[in-house]
XYZ file of C-alpha atoms in Angstrom:
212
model
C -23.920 -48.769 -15.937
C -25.049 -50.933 -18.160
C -29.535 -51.349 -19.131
C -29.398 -54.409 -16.913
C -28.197 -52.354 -13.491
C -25.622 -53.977 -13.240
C -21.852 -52.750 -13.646
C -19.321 -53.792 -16.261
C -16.485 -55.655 -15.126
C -13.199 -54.969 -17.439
C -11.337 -58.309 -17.277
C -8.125 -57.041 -15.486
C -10.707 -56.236 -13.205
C -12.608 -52.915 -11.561
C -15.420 -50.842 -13.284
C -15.084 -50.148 -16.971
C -14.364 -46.119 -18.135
C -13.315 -45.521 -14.251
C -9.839 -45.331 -12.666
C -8.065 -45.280 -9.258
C -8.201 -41.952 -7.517
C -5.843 -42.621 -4.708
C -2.664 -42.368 -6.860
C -4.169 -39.092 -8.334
C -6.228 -37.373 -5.592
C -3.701 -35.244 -4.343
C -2.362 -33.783 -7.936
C -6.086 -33.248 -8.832
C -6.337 -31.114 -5.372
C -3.547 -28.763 -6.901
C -5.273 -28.401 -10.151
C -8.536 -27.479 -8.138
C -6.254 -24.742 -6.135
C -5.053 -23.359 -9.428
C -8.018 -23.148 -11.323
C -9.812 -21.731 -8.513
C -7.272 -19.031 -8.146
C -6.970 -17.914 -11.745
C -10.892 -17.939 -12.317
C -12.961 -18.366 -15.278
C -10.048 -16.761 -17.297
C -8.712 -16.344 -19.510
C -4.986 -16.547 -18.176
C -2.862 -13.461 -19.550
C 1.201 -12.976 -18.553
C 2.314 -9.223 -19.953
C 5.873 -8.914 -21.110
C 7.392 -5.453 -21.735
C 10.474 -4.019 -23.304
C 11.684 -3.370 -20.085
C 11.192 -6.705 -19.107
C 12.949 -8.100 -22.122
C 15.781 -6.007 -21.288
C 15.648 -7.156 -17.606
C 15.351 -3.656 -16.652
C 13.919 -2.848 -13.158
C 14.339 -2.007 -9.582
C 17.108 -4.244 -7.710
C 14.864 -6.310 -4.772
C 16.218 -8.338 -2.469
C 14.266 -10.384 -0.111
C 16.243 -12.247 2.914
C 14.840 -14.530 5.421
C 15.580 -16.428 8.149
C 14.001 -18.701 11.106
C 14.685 -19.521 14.860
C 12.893 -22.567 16.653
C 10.827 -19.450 18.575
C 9.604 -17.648 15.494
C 10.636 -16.503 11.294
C 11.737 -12.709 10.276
C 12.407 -11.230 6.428
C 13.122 -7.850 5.560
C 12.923 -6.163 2.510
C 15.211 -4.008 0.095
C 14.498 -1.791 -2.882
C 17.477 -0.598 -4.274
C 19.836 -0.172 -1.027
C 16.813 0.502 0.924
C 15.011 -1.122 3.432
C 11.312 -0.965 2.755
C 9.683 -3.604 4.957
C 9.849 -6.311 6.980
C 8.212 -8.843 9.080
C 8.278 -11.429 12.213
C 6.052 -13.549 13.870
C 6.520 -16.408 16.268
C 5.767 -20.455 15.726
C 2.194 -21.864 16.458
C 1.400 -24.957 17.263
C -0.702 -25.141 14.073
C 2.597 -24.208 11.864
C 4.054 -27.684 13.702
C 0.753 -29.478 13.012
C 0.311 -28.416 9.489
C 3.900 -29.292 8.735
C 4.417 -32.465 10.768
C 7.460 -30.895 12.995
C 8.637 -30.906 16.510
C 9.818 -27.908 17.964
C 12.933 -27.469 18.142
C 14.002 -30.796 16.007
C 16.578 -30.749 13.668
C 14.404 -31.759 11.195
C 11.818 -28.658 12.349
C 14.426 -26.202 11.705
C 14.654 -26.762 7.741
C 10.534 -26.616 7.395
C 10.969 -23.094 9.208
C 13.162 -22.009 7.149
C 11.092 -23.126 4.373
C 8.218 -21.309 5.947
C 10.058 -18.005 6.138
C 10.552 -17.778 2.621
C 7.224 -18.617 1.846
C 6.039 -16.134 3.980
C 8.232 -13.603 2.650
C 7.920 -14.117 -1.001
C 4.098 -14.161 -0.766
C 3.860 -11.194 1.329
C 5.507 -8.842 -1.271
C 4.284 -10.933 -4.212
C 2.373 -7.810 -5.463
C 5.864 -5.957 -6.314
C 7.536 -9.276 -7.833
C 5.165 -11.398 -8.791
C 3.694 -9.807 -12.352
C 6.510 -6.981 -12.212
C 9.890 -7.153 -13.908
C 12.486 -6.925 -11.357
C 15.828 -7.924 -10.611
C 15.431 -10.462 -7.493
C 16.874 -11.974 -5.471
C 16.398 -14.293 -2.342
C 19.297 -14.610 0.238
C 19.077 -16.488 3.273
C 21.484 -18.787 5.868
C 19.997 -21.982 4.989
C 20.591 -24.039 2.061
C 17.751 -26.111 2.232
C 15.473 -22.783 2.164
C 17.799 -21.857 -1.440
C 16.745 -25.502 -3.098
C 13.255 -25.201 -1.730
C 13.157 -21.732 -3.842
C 15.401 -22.420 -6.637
C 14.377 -26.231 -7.557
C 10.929 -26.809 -5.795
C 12.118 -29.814 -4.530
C 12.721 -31.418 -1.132
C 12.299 -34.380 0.529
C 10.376 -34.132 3.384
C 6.262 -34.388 3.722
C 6.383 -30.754 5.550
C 8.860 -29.049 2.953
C 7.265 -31.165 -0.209
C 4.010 -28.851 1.166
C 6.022 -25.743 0.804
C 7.614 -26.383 -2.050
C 3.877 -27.328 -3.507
C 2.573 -23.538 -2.215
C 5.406 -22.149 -3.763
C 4.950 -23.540 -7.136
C 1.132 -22.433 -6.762
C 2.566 -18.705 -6.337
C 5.409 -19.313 -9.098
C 2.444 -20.387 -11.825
C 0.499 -17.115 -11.479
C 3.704 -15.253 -12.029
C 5.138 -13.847 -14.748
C 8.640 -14.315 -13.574
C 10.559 -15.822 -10.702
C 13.768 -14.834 -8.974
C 16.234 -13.997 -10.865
C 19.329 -15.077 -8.201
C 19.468 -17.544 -4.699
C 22.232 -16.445 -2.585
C 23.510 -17.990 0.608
C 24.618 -15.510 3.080
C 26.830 -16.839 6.311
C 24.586 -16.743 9.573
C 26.635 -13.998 10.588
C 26.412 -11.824 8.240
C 22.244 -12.360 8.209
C 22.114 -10.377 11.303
C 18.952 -8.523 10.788
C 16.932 -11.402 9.474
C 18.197 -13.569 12.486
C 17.156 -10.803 15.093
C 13.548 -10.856 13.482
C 13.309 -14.394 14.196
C 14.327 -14.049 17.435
C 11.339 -11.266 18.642
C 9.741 -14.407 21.110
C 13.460 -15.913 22.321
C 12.997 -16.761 25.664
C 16.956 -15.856 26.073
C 16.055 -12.678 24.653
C 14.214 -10.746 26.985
C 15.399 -7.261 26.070
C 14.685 -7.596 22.049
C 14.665 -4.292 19.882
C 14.100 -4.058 16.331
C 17.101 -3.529 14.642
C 18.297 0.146 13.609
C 18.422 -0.075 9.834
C 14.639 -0.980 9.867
C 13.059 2.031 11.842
C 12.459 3.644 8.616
C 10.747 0.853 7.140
C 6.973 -0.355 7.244
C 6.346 -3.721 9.298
């Protein structure tokens, strides 16, 4: 603002020293989320030996979703450690612009599940050197992990949370693997705890050892 109170007008027009925010807005809201997870910093990423070597427990994390809910499970090494399920709110639909039960709601689920699962055992890949790998049934989930990219608003948001969780890592997974809907049993039964044609659900046996 110039002595006279009045603005200056740049000749192609709009305020001078000030740009559009609308094109830029949402990137800037990222930024924000980043910097406001990492703190004052400064930002340090440790790489050992073994890490080098790409020594380290074999984990593998598989997913899956059903219109009714999502399910992952856990393995160290040959053994299940953990896993989870939990059913579909109408705030999961809201928040990623889906119908339930729409073709197009199916993929975002999937999406969802891996999100869910990767940031739920973040703490043992996320700053740790370890041989990972995500599996699931759906392809779109596999791109979603492996590229960030998708094309829809509600998986563009997922893929936008994961690359929040992927910048405060150290490392990311090491493999995607697509495994045939029947041979994802145990992820599929998870996501199937609130099936309405399922009235008589149990948890599946290899899990009873593990920790939900």
């Amino acid at each position: 603002w110039p002595l006279c109170g009045r603005p200056c007008i740049h000749p192609m027009g709009g305020a001078l020293n000030c740009i559009w925010t609308s094109q830029i807005l949402h990137s800037l809201w990222w930024f924000l989320a980043f910097f406001e997870m990492t703190g004052a910093g400064p930002i340090s990423r440790v790489f050992s030996p073994c890490a080098h070597l790409n020594l380290g427990p074999r984990i593998k994390v598989t997913t899956d979703a059903s219109p009714f809910g999502i399910g992952g499970h856990l393995v160290v090494d040959t053994v299940f450690i953990g896993f989870f399920f939990d059913w579909i709110s109408d705030l999961d639909l809201q928040l990623l612009g889906i119908t339930r039960g729409s073709s197009d709601g199916q993929q975002c689920l999937e999406g969802l599940a891996a999100l869910v699962a990767l940031r739920l055992w973040e703490k043992i890949w996320l700053n740790h050197r370890c041989l990972l790998s995500f599996t699931t049934g759906n392809i779109t989930a596999l791109v979603l992990v492996r590229r960030l990219k998708c094309s829809s608003p509600g998986l563009r948001l997922l893929a936008q949370e994961l690359a929040l969780d992927f910048s405060m890592s150290s490392y990311e997974p090491d493999s995607t693997i697509h495994t045939p809907g029947v041979q994802n049993d145990v992820a599929d039964a998870l996501s199937r705890a609130w099936d309405p044609a399922k009235p008589q659900w149990a948890l599946p046996a290899v899990l009873h050892s593990a920790t939900r």
